[in-house]
Coordinates of C-alpha atoms in Angstrom, one line a residue:
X1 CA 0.0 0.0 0.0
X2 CA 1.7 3.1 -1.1
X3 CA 0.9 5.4 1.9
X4 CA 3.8 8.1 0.9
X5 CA 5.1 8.8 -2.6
X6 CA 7.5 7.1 -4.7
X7 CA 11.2 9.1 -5.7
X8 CA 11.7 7.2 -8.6
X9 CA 9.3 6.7 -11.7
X10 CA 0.5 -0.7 -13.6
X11 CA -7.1 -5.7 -15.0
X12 CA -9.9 -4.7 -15.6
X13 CA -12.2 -7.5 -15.1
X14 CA -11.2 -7.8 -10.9
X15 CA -11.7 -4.2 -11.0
X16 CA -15.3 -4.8 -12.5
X17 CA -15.6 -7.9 -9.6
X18 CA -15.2 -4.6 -7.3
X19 CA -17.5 -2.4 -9.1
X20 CA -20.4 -5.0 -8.3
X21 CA -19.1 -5.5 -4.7
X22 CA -19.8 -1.5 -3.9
X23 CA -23.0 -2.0 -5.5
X24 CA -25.0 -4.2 -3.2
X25 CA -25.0 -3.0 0.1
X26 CA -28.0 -4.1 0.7
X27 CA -27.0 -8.0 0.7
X28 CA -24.2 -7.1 2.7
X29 CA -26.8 -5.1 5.0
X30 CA -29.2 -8.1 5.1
X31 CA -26.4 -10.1 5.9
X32 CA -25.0 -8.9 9.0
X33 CA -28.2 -8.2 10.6
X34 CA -29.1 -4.6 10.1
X35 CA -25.6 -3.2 9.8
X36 CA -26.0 -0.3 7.5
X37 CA -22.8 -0.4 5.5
X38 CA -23.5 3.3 4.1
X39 CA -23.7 4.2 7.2
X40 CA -20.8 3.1 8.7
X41 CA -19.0 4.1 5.7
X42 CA -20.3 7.6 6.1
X43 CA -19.9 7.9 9.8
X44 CA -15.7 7.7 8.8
X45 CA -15.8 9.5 5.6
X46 CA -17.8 12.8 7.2
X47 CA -14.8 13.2 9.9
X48 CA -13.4 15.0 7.2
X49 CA -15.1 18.3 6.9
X50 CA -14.6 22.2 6.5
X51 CA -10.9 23.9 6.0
X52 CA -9.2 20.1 5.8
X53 CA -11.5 18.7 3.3
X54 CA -10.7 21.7 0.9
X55 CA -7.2 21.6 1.9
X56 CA -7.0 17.6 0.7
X57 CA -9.3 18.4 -2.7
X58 CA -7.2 21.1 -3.6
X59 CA -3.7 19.5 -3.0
X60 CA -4.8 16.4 -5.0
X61 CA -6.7 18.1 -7.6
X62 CA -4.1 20.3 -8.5
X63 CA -1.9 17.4 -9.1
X64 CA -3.9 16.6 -12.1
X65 CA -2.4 19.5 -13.7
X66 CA 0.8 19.0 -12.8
X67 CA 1.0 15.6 -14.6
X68 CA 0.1 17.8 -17.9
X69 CA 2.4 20.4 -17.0
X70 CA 5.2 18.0 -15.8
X71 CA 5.1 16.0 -19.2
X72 CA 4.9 19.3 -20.9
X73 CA 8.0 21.1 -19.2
X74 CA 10.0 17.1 -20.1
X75 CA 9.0 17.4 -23.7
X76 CA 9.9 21.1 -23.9
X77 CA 13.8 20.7 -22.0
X78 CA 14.3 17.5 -24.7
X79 CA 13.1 19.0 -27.6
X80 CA 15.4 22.4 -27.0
X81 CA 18.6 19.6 -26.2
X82 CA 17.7 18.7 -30.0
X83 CA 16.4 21.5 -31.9
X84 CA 19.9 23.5 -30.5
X85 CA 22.0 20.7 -31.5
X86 CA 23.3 20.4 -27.6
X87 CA 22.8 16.5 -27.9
X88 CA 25.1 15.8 -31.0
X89 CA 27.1 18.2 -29.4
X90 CA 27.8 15.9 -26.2
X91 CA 27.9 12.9 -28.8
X92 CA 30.7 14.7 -30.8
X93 CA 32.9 15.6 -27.7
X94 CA 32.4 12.3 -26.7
X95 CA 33.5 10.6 -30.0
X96 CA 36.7 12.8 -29.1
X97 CA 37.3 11.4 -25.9
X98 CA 36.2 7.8 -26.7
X99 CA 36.5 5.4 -29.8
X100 CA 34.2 2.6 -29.1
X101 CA 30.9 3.0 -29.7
X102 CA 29.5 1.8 -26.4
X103 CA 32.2 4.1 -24.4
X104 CA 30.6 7.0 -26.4
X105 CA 27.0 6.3 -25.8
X106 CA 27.7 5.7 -22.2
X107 CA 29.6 9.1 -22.1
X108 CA 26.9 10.6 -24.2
X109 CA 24.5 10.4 -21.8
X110 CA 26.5 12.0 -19.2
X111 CA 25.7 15.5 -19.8
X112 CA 22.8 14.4 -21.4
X113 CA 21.2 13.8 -18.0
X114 CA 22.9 16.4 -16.5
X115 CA 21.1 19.0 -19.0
X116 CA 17.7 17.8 -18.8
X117 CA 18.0 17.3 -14.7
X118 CA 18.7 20.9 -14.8
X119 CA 16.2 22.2 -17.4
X120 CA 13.9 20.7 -15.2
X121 CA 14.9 21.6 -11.5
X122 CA 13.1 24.8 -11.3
X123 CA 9.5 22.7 -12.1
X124 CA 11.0 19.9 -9.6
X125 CA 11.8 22.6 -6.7
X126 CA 8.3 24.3 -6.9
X127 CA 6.1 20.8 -7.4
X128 CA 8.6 18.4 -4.5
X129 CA 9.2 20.8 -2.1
X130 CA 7.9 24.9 -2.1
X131 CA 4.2 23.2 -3.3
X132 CA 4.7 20.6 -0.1
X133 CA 5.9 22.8 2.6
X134 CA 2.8 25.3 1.0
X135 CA 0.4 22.1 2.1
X136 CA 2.4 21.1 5.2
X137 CA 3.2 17.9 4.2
X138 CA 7.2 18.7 4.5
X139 CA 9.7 18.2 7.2
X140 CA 12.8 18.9 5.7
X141 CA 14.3 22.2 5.1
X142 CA 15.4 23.2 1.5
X143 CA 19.1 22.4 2.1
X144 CA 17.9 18.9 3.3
X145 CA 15.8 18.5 0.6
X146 CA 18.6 19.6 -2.2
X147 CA 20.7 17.3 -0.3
X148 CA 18.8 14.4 -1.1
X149 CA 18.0 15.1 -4.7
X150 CA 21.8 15.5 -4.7
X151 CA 22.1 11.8 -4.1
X152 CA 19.3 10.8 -6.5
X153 CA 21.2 12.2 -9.0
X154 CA 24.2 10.5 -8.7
X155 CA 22.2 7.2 -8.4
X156 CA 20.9 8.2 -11.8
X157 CA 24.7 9.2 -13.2
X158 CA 25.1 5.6 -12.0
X159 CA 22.8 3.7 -13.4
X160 CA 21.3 5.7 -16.7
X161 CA 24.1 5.8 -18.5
X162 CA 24.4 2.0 -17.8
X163 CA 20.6 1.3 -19.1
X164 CA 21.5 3.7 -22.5
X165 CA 24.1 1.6 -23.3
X166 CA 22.9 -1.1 -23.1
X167 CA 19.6 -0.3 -25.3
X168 CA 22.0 1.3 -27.9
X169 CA 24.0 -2.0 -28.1
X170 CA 20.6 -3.5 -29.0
X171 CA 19.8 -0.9 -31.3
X172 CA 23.0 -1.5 -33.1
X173 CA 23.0 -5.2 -33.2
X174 CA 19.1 -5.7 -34.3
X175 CA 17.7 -2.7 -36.0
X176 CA 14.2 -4.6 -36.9
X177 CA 13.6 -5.9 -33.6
X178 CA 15.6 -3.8 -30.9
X179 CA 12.6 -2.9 -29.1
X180 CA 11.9 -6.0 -28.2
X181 CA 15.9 -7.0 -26.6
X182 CA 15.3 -3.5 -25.2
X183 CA 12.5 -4.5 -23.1
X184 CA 13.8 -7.5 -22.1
X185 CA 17.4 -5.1 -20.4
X186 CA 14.7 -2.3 -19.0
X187 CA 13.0 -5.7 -17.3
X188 CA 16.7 -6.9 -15.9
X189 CA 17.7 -3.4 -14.8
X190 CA 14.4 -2.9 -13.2
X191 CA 14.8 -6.6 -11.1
X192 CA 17.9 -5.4 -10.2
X193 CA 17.1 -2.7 -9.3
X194 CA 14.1 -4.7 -6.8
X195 CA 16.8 -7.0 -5.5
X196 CA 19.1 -4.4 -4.7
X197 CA 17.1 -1.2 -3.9
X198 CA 16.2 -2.6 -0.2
X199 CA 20.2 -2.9 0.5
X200 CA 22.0 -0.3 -1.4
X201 CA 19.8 2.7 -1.9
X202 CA 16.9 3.2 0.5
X203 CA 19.9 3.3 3.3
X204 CA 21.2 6.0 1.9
X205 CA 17.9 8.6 2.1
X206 CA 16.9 6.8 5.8
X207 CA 18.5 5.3 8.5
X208 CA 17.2 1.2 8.9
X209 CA 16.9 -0.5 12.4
X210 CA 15.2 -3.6 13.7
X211 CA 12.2 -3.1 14.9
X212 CA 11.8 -3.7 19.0
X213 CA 10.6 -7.1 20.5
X214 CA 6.8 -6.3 21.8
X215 CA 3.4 -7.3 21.1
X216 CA 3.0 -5.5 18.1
X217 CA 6.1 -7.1 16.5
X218 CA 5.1 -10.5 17.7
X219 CA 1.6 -9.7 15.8
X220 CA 3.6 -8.6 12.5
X221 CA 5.6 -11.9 12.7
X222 CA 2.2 -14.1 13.0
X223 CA 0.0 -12.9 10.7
X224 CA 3.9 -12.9 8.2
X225 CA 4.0 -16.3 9.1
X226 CA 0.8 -18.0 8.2
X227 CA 1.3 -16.5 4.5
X228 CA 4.8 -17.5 4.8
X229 CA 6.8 -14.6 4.0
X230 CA 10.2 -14.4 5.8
X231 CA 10.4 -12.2 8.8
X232 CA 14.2 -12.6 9.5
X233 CA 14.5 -9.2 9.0
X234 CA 11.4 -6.3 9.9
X235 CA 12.9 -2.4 10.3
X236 CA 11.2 0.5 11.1
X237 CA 13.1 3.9 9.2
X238 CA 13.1 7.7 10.2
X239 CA 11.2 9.0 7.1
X240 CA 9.6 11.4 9.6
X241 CA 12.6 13.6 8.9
X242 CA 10.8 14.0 5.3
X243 CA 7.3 13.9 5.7
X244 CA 4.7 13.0 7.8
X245 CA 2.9 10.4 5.6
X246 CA 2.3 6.9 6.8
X247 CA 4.6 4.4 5.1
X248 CA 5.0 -0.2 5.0
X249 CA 6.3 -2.4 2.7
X250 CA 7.8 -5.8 1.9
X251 CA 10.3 -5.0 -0.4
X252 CA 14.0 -6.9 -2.1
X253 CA 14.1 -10.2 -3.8
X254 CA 15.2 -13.7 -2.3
X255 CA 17.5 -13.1 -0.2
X256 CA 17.2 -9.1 0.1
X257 CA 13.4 -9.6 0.8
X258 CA 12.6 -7.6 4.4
X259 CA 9.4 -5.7 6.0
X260 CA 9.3 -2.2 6.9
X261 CA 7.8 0.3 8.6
X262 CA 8.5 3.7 8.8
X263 CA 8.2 5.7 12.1
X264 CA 5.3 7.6 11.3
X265 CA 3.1 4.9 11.3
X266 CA 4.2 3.3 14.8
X267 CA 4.1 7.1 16.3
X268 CA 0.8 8.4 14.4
X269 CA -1.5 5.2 14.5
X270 CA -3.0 2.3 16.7
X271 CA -2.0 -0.9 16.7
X272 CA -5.3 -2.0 15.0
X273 CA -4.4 0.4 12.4
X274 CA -0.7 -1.0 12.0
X275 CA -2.1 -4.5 11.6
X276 CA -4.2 -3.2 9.0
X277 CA -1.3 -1.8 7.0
X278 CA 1.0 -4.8 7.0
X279 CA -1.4 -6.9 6.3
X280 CA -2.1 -4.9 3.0
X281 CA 1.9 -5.1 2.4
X282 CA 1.8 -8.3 3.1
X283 CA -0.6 -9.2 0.7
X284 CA 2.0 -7.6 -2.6
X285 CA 4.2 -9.8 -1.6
X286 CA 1.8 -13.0 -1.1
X287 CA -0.4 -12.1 -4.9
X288 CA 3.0 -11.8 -6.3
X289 CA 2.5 -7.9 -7.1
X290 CA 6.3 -7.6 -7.4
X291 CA 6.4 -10.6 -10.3
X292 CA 2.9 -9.0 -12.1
X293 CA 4.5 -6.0 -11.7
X294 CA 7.4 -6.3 -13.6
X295 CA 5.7 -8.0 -16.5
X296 CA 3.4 -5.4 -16.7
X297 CA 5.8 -2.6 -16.7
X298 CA 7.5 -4.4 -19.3
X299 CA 4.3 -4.9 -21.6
X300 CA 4.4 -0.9 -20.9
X301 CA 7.7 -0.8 -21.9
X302 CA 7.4 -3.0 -24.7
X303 CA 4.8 -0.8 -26.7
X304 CA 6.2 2.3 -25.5
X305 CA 10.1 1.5 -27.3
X306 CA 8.1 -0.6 -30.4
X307 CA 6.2 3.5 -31.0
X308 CA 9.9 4.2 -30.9
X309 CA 10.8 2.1 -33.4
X310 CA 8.3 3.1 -35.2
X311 CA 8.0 6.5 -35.3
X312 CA 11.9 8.4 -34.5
X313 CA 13.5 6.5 -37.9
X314 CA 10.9 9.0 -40.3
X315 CA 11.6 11.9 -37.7
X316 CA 15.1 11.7 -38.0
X317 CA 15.1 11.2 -42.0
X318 CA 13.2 14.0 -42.2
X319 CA 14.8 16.4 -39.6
X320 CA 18.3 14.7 -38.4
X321 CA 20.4 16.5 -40.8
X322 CA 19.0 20.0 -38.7
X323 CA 19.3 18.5 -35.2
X324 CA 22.6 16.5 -36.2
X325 CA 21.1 13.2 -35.3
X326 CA 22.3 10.4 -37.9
X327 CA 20.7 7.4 -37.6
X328 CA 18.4 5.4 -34.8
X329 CA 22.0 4.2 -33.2
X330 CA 23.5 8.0 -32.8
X331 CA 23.1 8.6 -28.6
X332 CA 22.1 11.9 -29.7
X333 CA 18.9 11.0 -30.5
X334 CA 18.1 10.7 -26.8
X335 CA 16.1 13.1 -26.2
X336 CA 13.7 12.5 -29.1
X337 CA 13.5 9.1 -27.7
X338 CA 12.7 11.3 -24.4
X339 CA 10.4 13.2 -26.0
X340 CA 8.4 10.4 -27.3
X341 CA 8.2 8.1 -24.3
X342 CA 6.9 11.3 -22.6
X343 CA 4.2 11.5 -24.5
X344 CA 3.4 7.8 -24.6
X345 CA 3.3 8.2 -20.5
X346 CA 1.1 11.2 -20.6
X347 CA -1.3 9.2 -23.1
X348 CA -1.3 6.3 -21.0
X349 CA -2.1 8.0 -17.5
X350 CA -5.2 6.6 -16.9
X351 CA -4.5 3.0 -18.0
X352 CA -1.6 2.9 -16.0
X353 CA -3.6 4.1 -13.0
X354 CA -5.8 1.9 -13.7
X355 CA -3.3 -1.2 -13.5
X356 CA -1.5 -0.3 -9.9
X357 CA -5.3 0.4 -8.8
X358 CA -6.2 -2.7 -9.1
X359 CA -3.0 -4.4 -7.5
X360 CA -3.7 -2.3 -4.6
X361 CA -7.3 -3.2 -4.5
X362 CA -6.2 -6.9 -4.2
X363 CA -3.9 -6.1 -1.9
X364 CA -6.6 -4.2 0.2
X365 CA -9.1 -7.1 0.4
X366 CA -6.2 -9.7 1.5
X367 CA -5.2 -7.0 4.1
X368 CA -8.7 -7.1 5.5
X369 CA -8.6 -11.0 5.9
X370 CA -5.4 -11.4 6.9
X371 CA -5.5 -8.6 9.9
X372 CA -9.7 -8.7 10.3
X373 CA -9.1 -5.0 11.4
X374 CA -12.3 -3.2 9.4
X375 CA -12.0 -0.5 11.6
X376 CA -8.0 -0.3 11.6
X377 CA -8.2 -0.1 8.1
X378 CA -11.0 2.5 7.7
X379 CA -9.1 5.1 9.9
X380 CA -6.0 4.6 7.9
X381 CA -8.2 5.5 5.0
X382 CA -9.0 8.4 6.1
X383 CA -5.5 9.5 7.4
X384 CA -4.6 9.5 3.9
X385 CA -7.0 12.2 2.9
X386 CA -3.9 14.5 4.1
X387 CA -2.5 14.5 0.3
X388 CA -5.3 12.2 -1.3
X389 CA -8.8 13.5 -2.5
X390 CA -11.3 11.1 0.0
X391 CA -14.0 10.9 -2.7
X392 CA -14.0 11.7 -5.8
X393 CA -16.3 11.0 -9.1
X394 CA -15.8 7.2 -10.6
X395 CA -14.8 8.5 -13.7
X396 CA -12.0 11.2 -11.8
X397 CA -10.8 7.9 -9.7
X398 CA -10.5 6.4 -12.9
X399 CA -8.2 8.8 -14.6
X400 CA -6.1 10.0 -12.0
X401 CA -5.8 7.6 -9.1
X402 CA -3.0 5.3 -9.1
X403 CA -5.0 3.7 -5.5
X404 CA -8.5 3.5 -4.6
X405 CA -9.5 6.5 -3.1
X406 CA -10.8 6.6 0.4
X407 CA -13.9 6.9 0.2
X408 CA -13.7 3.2 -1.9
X409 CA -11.4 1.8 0.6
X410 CA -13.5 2.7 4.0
X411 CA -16.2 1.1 2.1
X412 CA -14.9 -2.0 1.3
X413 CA -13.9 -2.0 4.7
X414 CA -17.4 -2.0 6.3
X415 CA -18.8 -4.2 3.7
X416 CA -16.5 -7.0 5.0
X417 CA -17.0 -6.0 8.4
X418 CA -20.8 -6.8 7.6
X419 CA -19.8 -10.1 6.1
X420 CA -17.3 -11.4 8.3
X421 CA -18.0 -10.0 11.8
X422 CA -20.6 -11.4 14.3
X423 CA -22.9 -8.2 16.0
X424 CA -21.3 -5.6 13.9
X425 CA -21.5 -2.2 14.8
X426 CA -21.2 1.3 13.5
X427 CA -18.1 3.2 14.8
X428 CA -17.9 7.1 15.0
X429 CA -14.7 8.2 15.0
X430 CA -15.0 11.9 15.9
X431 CA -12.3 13.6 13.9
X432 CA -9.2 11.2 14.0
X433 CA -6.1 12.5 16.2
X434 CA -3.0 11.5 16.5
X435 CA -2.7 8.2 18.0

């Protein structure tokens, strides 16, 4: 359950199985006895009223523009790399410091990324961190901040020039069918990157320690153990030093695999609600989310490169000779391939919404039957309306949220709560506090 946002940047017919779940109420009603499941659900969703409730819409609408404008500042910062002719000019002083083709696309992309990251840094400051503090949902100072993108950045001076090369070697040695090898590296960088992500790089934003022994723990380590997912290792990290949001996850590969929580959720909920949340985690790891995931992203990937391969060979024989692009295998085409993936993304919003939506769906209904914490999970629901909309239209859940919105969640909370708990009741909350 993505209860804080991501750094770094997926079927319909369960999500229809949904649909008619939120549609009968009454059977649900009928079924535990007089239990009004609107009613409960209301009796959580109407704690958020007045100054907040405008505060969350307008955060989380006001996102929606900020994927147009985001995709829109990208396309504009690759398309002046190539219309000024900077991107053959980092391939030609790289052809002067390197001979073999793979040392100069590596090179290539050097200041490449180094361009675009700062093209784009005045659009990054305002939306990560003068637009956060603006809705109180950052901790860090600016310095702070800056000092973290700092390390992204050299992550990305790591690893991109890596992934480039390697889909230029492909480029080179299948012309026809790159696209599809190229898919297949993004897949193996991006499993990699699962396997060692846990290890290497969340350490260095957040500082990783073993949870303390205690009934909470001990509940963690049951409900891990009867889906059999390894508990050798469970950490709780400090990323209340960034935000405030509420954060879990089972995360790594094999032998990197570990459970986390970060501090915000042991300091800001109840123990109900902590069950709630690791059972949700718990249940990526158990549906194999991480496995669906990266076959879907590389279905994503797939069509994305084969547009590609489609479309940048007539816009280079058209235009190459004014940008100084030569062929499909010249690194300074990079950002036309830029430019086209971003629109493909843009495009492609809502389906890919659509696709994480309904992993976290799943994961939200094994959650519920692995913790049986209705309640636990319903006030986590709402805690989330701090930076997410609590209920929006159908059709604006559709488009723009990657999650089921709150409103869906506390819902399908009380409707198993009327079908799996004996004498239910409605709770009322009150406005929730601070645990």
């Amino acid at each position: 359950m993505q209860f804080s946002k991501s750094p770094i940047r997926p079927v319909i017919g369960k999500a229809l199985l949904v649909l008619c779940a939120l549609s009968i109420p009454a059977m649900a009603q009928a079924a535990a006895g007089g239990f009004d499941v609107e009613a409960a659900t209301r009796a959580y969703i109407d704690t958020l009223q007045g100054a907040e409730l405008e505060k969350s819409n307008s955060y989380f609408e006001g996102g929606y523009w900020l994927i147009l404008w985001g995709a829109l500042i990208t396309f504009l910062a690759d398309f002046f790399l190539l219309k000024s002719r900077l991107s053959s000019g980092f391939r030609a002083w790289a052809e002067r410091k390197m001979k073999r083709l793979w040392a100069v696309t590596w090179l290539t992309s050097i200041p490449y990324l180094l361009a675009s990251f700062l093209l784009t840094l005045p659009w990054v400051i305002y939306t990560d961190f003068f637009r956060e503090k603006q809705y109180d949902l950052m901790s860090q100072s600016f310095g702070e901040w800056a000092g973290e993108q700092a390390i992204g950045l050299l992550i990305s001076l790591i690893v991109f020039p890596l992934l480039v090369m390697a889909i230029f070697a492909v480029i080179r040695r299948a012309p026809k069918t790159w696209w599809i090898w190229g898919t297949g590296v993004i897949s193996i960088f991006l499993f990699i990157g699962l396997l060692l992500g846990p290890v290497f790089i969340s350490p260095l934003f957040n500082d990783y320690t073993e949870m303390e022994p205690g009934p909470l723990r001990d509940r963690i380590v049951a409900m891990a153990a009867e889906h059999d997912v390894p508990t050798e290792n469970i950490y709780v990290f400090n990323q209340s030093k960034q935000h405030k949001r509420i954060s879990a996850n089972v995360s790594g590969v094999g032998p990197t695999i570990r459970i986390s929580l970060n501090d915000n959720l042991l300091e800001r909920t109840d123990p109900e609600e902590v069950a709630a949340v690791m059972g949700h985690e718990l249940g990526h790891y158990v549906l194999g989310h991480t496995w669906r995931s990266i076959f879907i992203i590389g279905l994503i990937m797939a069509v994305g490169l084969f547009l590609i391969a489609r479309i940048a060979p007539r816009l280079i024989a058209r235009h190459g000779d004014k940008w100084g692009v030569r062929n499909m295998s010249d690194p300074a085409a990079l950002p036309l391939f830029g430019m086209l993936l971003t629109v493909y993304f843009l495009a492609a919003t809502p389906a890919l919404n659509t696709l994480i939506r309904v992993n976290e769906s799943d994961a939200d209904l094994f959650g519920l039957n692995a913790a049986k914490e209705p309640d636990g999970f319903a006030k986590v629901a709402m805690r989330l309306s701090e930076y997410r909309k609590i209920e929006p239209g159908s059709t604006e859940e559709m488009l723009f949220f990657d999650h089921p919105s709150g409103a869906t969640r506390v819902r399908m909370a009380m409707e198993w709560k009327a079908q799996n708990t004996e004498n239910p009741v409605i709770v009322r909350p009150g406005t929730l506090k601070e645990e």
